[in-house]
Short mmCIF file of C-alpha atoms and ligand atoms in Angstrom, two decimals:
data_model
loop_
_atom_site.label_atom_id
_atom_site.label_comp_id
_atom_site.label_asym_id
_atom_site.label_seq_id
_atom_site.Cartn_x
_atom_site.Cartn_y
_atom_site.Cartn_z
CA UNK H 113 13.07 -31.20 -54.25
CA UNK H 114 12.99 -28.42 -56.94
CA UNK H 115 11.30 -25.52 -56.44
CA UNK H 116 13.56 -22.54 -54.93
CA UNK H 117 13.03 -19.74 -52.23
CA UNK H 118 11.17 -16.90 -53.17
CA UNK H 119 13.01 -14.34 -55.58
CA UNK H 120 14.96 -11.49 -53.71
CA UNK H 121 15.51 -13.93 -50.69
CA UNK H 122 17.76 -12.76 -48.21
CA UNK H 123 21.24 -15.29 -47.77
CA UNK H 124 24.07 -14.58 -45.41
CA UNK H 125 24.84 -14.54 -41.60
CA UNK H 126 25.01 -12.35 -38.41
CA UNK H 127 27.19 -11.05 -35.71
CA UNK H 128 27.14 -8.95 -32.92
CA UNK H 129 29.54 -6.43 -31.77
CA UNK H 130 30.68 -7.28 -28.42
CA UNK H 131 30.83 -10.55 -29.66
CA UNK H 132 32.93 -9.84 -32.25
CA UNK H 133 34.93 -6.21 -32.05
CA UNK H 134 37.28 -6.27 -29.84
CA UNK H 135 38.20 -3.45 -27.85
CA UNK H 136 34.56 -2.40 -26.36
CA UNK H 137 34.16 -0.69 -22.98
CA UNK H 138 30.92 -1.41 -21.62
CA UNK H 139 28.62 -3.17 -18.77
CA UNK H 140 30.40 -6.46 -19.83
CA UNK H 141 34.08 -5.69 -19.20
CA UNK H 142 34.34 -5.15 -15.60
CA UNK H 143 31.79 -7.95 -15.20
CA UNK H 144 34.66 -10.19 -17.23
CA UNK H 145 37.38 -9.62 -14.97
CA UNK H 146 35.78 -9.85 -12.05
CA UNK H 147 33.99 -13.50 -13.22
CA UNK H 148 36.57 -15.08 -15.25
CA UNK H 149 38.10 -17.42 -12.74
CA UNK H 150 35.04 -18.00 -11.32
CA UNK H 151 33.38 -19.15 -14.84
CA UNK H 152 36.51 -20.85 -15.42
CA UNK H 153 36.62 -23.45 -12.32
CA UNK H 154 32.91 -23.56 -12.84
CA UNK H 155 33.23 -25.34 -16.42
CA UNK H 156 33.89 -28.74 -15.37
CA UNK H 157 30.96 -29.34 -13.31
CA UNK H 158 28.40 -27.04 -16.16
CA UNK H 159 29.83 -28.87 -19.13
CA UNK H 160 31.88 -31.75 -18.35
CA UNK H 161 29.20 -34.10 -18.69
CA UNK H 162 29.59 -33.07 -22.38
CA UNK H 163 30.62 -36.07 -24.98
CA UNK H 164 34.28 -34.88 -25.75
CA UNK H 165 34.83 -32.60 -23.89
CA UNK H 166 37.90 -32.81 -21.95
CA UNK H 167 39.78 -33.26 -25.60
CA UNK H 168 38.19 -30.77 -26.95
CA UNK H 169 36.98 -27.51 -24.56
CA UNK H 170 38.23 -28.92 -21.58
CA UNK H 171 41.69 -26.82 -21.14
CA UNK H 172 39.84 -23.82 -23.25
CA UNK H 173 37.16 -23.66 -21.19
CA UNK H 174 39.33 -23.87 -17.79
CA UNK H 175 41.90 -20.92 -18.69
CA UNK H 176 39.93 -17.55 -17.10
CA UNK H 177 41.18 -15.58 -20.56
CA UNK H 178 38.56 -17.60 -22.32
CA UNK H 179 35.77 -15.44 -20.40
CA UNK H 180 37.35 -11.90 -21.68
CA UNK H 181 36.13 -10.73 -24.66
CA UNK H 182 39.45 -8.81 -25.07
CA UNK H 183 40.34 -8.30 -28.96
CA UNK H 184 37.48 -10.78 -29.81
CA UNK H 185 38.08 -11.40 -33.50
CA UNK H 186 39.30 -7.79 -33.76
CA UNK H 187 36.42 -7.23 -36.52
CA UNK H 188 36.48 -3.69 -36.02
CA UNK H 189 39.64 -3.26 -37.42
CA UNK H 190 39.16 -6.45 -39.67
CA UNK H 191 35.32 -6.13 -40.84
CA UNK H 192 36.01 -5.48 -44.48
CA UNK H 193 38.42 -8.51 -44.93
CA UNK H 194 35.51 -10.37 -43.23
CA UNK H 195 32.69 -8.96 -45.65
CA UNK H 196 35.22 -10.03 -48.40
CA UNK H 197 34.93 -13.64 -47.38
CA UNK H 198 30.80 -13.56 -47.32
CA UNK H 199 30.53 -11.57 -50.48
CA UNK H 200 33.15 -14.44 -51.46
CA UNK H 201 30.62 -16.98 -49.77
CA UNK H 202 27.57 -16.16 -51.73
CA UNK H 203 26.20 -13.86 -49.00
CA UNK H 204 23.55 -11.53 -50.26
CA UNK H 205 22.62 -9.87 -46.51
CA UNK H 206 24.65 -9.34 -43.52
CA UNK H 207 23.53 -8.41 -39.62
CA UNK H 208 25.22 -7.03 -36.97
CA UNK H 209 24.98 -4.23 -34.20
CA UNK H 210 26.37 -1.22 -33.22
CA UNK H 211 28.20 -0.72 -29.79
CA UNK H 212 26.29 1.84 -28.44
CA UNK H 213 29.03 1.69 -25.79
CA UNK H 214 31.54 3.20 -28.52
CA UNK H 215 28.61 5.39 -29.90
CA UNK H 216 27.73 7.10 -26.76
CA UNK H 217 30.46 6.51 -24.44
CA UNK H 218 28.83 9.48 -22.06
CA UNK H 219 25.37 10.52 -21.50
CA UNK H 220 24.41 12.70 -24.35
CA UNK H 221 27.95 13.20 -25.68
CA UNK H 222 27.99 11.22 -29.45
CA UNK H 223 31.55 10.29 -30.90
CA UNK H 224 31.68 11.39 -34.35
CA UNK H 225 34.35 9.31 -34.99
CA UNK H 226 32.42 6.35 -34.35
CA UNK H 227 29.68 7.15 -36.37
CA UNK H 228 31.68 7.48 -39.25
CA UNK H 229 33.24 3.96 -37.89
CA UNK H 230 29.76 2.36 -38.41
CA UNK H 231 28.47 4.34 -42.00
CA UNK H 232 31.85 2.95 -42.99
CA UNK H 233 30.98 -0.24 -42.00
CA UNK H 234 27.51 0.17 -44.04
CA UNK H 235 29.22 0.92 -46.83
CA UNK H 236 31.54 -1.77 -46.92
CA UNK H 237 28.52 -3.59 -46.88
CA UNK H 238 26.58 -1.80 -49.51
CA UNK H 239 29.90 -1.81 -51.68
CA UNK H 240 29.61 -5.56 -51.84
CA UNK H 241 25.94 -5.81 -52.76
CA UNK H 242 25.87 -6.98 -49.15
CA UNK H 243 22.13 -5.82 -47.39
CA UNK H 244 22.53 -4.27 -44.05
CA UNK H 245 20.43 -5.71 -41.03
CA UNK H 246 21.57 -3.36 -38.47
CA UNK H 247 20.71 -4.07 -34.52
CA UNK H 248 20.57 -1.03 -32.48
CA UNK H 249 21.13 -3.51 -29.00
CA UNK H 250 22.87 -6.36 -28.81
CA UNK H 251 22.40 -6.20 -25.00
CA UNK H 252 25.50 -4.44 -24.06
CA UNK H 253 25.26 -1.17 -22.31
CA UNK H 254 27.46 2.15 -22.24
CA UNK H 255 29.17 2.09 -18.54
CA UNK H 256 26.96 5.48 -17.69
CA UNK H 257 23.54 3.83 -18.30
CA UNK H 258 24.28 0.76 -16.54
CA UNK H 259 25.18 2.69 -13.69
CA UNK H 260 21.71 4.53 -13.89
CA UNK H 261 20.25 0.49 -13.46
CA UNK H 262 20.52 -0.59 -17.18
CA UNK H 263 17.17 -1.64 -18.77
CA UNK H 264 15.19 -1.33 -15.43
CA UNK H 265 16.55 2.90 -15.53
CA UNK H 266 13.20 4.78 -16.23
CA UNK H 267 14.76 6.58 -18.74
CA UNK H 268 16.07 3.71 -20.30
CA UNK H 269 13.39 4.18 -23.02
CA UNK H 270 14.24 8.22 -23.51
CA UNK H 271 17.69 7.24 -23.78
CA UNK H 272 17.53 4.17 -26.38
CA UNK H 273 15.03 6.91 -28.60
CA UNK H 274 17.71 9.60 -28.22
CA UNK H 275 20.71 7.11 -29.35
CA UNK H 276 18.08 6.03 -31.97
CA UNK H 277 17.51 9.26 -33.21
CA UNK H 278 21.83 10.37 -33.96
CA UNK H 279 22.52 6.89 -35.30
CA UNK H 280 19.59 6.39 -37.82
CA UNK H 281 19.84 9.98 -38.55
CA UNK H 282 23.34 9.70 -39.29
CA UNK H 283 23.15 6.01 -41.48
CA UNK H 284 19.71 5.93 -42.51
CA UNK H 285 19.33 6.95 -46.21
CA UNK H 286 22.19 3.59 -46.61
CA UNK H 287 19.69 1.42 -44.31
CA UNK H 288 16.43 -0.70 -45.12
CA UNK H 289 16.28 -2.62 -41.68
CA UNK H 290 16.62 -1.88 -38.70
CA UNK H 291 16.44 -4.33 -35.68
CA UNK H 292 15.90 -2.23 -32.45
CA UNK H 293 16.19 -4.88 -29.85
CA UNK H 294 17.75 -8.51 -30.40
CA UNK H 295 16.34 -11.08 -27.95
CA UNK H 296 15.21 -8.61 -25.40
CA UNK H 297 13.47 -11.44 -23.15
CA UNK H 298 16.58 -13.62 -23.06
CA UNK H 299 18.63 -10.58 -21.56
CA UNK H 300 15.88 -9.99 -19.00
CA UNK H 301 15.79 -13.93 -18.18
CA UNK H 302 19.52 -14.33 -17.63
CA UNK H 303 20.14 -10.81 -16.39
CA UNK H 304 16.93 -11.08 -13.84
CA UNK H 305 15.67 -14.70 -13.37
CA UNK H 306 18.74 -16.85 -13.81
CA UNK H 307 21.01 -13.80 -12.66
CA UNK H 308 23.78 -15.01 -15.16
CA UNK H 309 24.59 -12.15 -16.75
CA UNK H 310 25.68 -8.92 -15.25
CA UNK H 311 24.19 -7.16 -12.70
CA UNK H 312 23.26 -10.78 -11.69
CA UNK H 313 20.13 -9.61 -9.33
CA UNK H 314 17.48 -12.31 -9.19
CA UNK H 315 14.15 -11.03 -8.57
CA UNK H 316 10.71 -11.75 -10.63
CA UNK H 317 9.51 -8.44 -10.34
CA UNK H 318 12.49 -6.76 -11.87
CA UNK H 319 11.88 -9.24 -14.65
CA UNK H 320 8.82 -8.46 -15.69
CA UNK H 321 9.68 -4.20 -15.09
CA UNK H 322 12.63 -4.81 -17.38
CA UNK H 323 10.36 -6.42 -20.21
CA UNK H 324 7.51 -3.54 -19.95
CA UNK H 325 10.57 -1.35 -20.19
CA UNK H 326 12.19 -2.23 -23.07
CA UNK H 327 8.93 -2.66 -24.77
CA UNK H 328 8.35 1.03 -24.41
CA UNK H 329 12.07 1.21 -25.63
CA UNK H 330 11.32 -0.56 -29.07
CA UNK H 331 8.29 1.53 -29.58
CA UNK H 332 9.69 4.78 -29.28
CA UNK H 333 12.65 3.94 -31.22
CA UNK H 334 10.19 2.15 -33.87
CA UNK H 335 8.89 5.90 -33.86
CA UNK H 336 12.09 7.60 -34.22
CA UNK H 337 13.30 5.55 -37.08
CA UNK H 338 9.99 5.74 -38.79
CA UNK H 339 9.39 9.33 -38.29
CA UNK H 340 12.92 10.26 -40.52
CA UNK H 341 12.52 7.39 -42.90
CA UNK H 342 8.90 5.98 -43.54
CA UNK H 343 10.04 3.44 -45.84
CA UNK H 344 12.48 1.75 -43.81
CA UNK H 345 11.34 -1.94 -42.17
CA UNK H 346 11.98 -2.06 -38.51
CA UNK H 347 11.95 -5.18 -36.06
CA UNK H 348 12.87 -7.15 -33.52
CA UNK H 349 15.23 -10.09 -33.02
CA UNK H 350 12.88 -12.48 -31.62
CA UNK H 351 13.87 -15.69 -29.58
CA UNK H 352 11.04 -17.95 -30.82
CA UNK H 353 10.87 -22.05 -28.90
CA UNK H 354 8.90 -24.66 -30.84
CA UNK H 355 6.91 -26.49 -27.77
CA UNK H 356 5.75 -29.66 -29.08
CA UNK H 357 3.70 -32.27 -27.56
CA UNK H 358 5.42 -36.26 -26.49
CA UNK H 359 1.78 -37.18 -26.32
CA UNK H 360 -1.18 -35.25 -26.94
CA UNK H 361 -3.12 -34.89 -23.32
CA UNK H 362 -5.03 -32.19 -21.97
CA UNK H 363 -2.21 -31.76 -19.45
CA UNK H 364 0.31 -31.50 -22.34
CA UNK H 365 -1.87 -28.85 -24.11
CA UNK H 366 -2.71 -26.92 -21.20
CA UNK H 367 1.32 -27.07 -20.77
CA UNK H 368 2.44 -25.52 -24.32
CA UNK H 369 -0.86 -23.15 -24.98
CA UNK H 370 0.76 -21.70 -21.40
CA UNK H 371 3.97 -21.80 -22.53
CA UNK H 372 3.57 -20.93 -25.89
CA UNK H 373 1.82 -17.73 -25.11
CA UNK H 374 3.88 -16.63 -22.38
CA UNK H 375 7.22 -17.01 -24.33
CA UNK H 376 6.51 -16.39 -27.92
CA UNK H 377 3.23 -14.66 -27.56
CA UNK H 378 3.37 -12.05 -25.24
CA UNK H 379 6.61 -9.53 -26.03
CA UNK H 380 5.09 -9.63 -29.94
CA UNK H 381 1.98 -9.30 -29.31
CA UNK H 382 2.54 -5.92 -26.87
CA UNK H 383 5.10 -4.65 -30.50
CA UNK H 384 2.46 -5.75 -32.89
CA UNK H 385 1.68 -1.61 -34.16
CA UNK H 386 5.58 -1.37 -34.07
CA UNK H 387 7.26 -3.75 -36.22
CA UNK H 388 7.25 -3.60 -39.92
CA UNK H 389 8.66 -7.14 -39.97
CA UNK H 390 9.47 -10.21 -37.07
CA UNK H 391 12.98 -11.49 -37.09
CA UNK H 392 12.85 -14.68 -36.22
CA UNK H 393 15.87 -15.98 -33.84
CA UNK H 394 15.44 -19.77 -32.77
CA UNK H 395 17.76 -22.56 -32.33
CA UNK H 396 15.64 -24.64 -29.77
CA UNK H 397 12.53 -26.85 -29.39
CA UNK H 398 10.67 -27.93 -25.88
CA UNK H 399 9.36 -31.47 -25.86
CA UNK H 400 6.49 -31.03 -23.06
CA UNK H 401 5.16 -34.38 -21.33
CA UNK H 402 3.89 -33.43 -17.97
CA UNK H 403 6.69 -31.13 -17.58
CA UNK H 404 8.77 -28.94 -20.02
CA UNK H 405 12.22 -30.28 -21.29
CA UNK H 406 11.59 -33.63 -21.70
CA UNK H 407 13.47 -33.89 -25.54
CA UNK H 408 15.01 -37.06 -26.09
CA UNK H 409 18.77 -36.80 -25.51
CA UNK H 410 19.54 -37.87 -29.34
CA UNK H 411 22.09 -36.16 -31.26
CA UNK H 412 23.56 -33.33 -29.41
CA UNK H 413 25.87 -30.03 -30.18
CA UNK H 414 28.80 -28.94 -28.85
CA UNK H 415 27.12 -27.17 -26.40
CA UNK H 416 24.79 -30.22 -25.47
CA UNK H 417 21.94 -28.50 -27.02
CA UNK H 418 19.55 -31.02 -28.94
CA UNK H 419 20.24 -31.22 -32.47
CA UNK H 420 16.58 -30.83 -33.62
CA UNK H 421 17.15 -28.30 -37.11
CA UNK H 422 13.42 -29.62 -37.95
CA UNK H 423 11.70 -27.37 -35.20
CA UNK H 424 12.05 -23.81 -37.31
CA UNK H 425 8.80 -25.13 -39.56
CA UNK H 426 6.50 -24.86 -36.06
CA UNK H 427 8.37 -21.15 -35.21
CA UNK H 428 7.78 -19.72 -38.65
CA UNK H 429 4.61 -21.12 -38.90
CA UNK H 430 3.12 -19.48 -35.39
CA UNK H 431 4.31 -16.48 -36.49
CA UNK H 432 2.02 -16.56 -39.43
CA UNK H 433 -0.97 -15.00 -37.36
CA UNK H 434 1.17 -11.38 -37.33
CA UNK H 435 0.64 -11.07 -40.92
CA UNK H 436 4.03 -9.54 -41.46
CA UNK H 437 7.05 -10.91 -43.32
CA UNK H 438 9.52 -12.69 -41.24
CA UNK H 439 13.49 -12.67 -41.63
CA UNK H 440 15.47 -15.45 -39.92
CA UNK H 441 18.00 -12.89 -38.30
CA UNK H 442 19.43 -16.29 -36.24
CA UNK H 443 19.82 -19.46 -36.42
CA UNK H 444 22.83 -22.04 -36.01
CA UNK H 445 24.74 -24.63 -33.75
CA UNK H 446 28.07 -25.21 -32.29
CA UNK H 447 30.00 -27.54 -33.89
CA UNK H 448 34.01 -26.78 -34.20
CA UNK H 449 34.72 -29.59 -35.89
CA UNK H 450 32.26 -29.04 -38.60
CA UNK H 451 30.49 -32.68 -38.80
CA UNK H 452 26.98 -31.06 -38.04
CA UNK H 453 26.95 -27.85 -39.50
CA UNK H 454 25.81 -29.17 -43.03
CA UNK H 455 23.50 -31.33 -42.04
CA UNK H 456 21.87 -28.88 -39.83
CA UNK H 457 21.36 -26.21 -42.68
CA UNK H 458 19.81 -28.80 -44.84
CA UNK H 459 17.34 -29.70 -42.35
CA UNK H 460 16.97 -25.97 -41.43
CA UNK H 461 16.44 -24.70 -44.58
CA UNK H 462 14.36 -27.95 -45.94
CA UNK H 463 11.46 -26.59 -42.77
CA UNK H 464 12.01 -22.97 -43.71
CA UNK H 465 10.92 -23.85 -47.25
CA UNK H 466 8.01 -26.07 -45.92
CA UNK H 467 7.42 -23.19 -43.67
CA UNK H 468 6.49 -20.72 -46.83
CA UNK H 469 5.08 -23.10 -48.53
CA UNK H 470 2.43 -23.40 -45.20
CA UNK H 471 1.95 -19.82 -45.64
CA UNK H 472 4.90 -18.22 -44.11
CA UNK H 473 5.86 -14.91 -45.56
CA UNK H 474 9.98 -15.61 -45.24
CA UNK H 475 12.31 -13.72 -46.74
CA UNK H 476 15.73 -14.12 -45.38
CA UNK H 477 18.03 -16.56 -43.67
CA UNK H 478 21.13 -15.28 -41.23
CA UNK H 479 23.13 -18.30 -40.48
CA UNK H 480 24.43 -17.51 -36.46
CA UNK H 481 27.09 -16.73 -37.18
CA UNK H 482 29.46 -15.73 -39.68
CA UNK H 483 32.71 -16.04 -37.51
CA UNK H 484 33.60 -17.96 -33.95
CA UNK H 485 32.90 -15.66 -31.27
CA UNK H 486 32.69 -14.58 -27.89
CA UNK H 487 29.53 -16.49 -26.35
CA UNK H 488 28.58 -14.13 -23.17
CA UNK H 489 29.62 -16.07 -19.95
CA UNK H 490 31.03 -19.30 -21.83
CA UNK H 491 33.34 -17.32 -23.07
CA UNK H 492 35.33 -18.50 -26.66
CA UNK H 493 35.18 -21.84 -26.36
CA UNK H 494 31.51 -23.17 -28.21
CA UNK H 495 32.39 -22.43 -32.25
CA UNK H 496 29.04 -21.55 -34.03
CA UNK H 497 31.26 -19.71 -36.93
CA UNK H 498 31.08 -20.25 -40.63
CA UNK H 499 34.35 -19.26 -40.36
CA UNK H 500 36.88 -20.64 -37.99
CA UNK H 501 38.60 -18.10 -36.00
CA UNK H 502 42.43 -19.02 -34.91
CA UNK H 503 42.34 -18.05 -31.00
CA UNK H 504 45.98 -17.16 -31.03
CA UNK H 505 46.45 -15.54 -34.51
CA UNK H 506 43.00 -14.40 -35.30
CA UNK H 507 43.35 -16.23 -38.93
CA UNK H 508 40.66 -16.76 -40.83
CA UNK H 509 39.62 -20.78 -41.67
CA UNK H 510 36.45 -21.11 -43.95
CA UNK H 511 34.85 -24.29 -42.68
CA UNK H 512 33.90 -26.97 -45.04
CA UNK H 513 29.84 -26.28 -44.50
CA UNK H 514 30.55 -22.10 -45.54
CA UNK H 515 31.08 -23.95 -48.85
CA UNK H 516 27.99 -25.87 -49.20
CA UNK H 517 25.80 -22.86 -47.68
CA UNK H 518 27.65 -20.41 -50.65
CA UNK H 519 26.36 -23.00 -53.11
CA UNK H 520 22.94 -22.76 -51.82
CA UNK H 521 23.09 -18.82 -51.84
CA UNK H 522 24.32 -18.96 -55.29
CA UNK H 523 21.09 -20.99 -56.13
CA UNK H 524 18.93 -19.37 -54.33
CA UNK H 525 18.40 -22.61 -52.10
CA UNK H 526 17.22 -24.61 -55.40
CA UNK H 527 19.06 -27.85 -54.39
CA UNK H 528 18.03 -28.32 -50.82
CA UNK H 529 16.77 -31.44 -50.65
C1 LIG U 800 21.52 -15.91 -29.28
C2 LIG U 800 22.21 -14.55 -29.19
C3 LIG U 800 23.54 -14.50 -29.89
C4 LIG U 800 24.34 -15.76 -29.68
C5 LIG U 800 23.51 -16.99 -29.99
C6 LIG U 800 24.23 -18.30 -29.85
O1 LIG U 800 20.60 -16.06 -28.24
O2 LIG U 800 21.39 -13.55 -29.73
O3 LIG U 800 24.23 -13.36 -29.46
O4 LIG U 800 24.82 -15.78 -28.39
O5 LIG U 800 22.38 -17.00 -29.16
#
């Protein structure tokens, strides 16, 4: 293969800051404490099935400080050496999110100090000839809001436009995109159908509230952003599935057109007047064959998720129908020990080019994620990081496929093959 991505294309990877700071004070760290030796006897029985795993996560994964986000990788003391290493990587783009927690730590009352914190940080970025993608929500809440009922508050919508309004105000002439919301339907699902997440209440109806809710959310703060700076692109982070079809029946098809709209169709299609551009986040596909799930159990992650990197052709390419460019704001696999991780981007970005060349308008690619993180109720243990992250000293450890994704940045993805 020759021919290279489109000129200007965005390369680099994402974070997101509770996943990543250190230090944060929001809906997640009383939820920690109180669940961390829970999660921790429950590991065995979620993952142990897992190929390797009492070698390699086992202990980890059993220790309750595993499930507290704690210091994280301390990035928000660290975030420039960090930037150094994917300016030093090839990177041309970076994403992450603000802690609106830090931002807002009352109602109404804004902390100057962490403003400045964050136009820093978009500096840094900017310094390098790194391009800010900067999330608004990375589904952690300030203490006061979740208190008020989190995304199913009424004024949940007032209050995400007000925030909206004193951080873009503050950072916007050094900002192009903007990502409001980052997987809003995955917080709902785990928060409100799988009641994983905190405040763990299962109920159908609160679901569906919280999704009509935070739809109103991204609108008005589509508004805000738009109203003080017309030119700047504003999105969503948007957890796309590829359903695909074992056999083509009418059952099958009935299956995935269902499926298809309800999970891929339906938030987008309610934001379509809103969005300037549709980041794209995916990592799986859904082999359908008279039920959903039925992927053969082939090669599989850390994480036992299917190694399928083929599936992001099918999500960019039913995206095309929005007409709008797309930005691949996530996309990645855990794999500590690194024997994937190539492979994987190969594949990936082999379908993203067969994806444009189909007709889909993409113009970035954010590897998830730039550094080993904190992974919401699993805690530290699955390692989707470019960059290794020592647990005990917080060192930096480029992995060998950081190398081989800075050569195709530097190329501008000529040699994928
Ligand atoms: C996505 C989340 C991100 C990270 C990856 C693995 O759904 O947006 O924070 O947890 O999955």
């Amino acid at each position: 293969m020759n021919t290279s991505f489109p000129h200007g294309f965005f390369w680099g990877a994402a974070t997101s800051s509770h996943q990543v700071e250190g230090g944060n004070t929001n809906d997640w760290t009383g939820w920690e404490k109180g669940n961390a030796n829970r999660l921790a006897r429950e590991a065995l029985s979620k993952f142990g099935h897992l190929s390797g795993w009492t070698e390699k996560f086992g202990k980890e994964a059993a220790r309750p400080e595993n499930y507290i986000s704690g210091i994280a990788c301390d990035h928000y003391r660290r975030y420039e050496e960090d930037f150094d290493i994917a300016k030093e990587l090839g990177h041309t783009a970076h994403r992450f999110s603000l802690e609106w927690s830090r931002i807002e730590p009352q109602e109404g009352v804004f902390d100057a100090k962490e403003i400045t914190h964050y136009h820093h940080v978009v500096r840094a970025l900017r310094y390098r000839n790194l391009e800010p993608f900067v999330t608004l929500w990375h589904w952690t809440l300030p203490s006061w809001l979740a208190q008020k009922g989190g995304v199913l508050a009424a004024e949940f919508p007032h209050c995400f436009a007000r925030y909206t309004e004193k951080i873009s105000s503050a950072l916007g002439d050094d900002v192009r995109f903007w990502i409001t919301l980052n997987e809003p339907d995955i917080l709902t699902g785990h928060v409100y159908r799988k009641a994983v997440w905190p405040p763990q209440e299962k109920s159908l109806r609160k679901y569906l509230y919280a999704n009509l809710i935070l739809i109103d959310a991204h609108k008005k703060s589509y508004a805000v952003i738009k109203k003080n700076f017309p030119n700047a692109n504003v999105g969503i982070a948007k957890h796309q599935i590829s359903f695909e079809l074992a056999r083509n029946t009418v059952t099958n098809r009935i299956l995935k057109t269902s499926a298809h709209f309800l999970w891929n169709r339906w938030f987008l299609d309610r934001i379509d007047d809103s969005q300037d551009f549709i980041g794209l986040n995916h990592y799986n596909r859904n082999v359908i064959d008279n039920g959903f799930l039925k992927n053969p159990r082939n090669q599989l992650t850390d994480l036992g998720w299917e190694f399928s990197p083929e599936s992001i052709r099918q999500a960019l390419l039913e995206l095309t129908p929005y007409q709008k460019p797309i930005y691949i704001t996530e996309n990645g696999l855990a794999d500590q020990d690194d024997t994937l991780r190539e492979a994987f981007l190969t594949t990936s970005l082999r379908s993203v080019r067969e994806a444009i060349e189909g007709g889909a308008d993409v113009r970035g690619y954010l590897y998830w994620s730039l550094l080993d993180n904190f992974e919401w109720d699993k805690g530290f243990w699955p390692r989707f990081g470019m960059i290794d992250v020592n647990r005990r000293t917080l060192a930096r450890n480029i992995r060998p496929s950081a190398h081989y994704f800075a050569k195709l940045c530097r190329e501008n993805g000529a040699t994928v093959s």
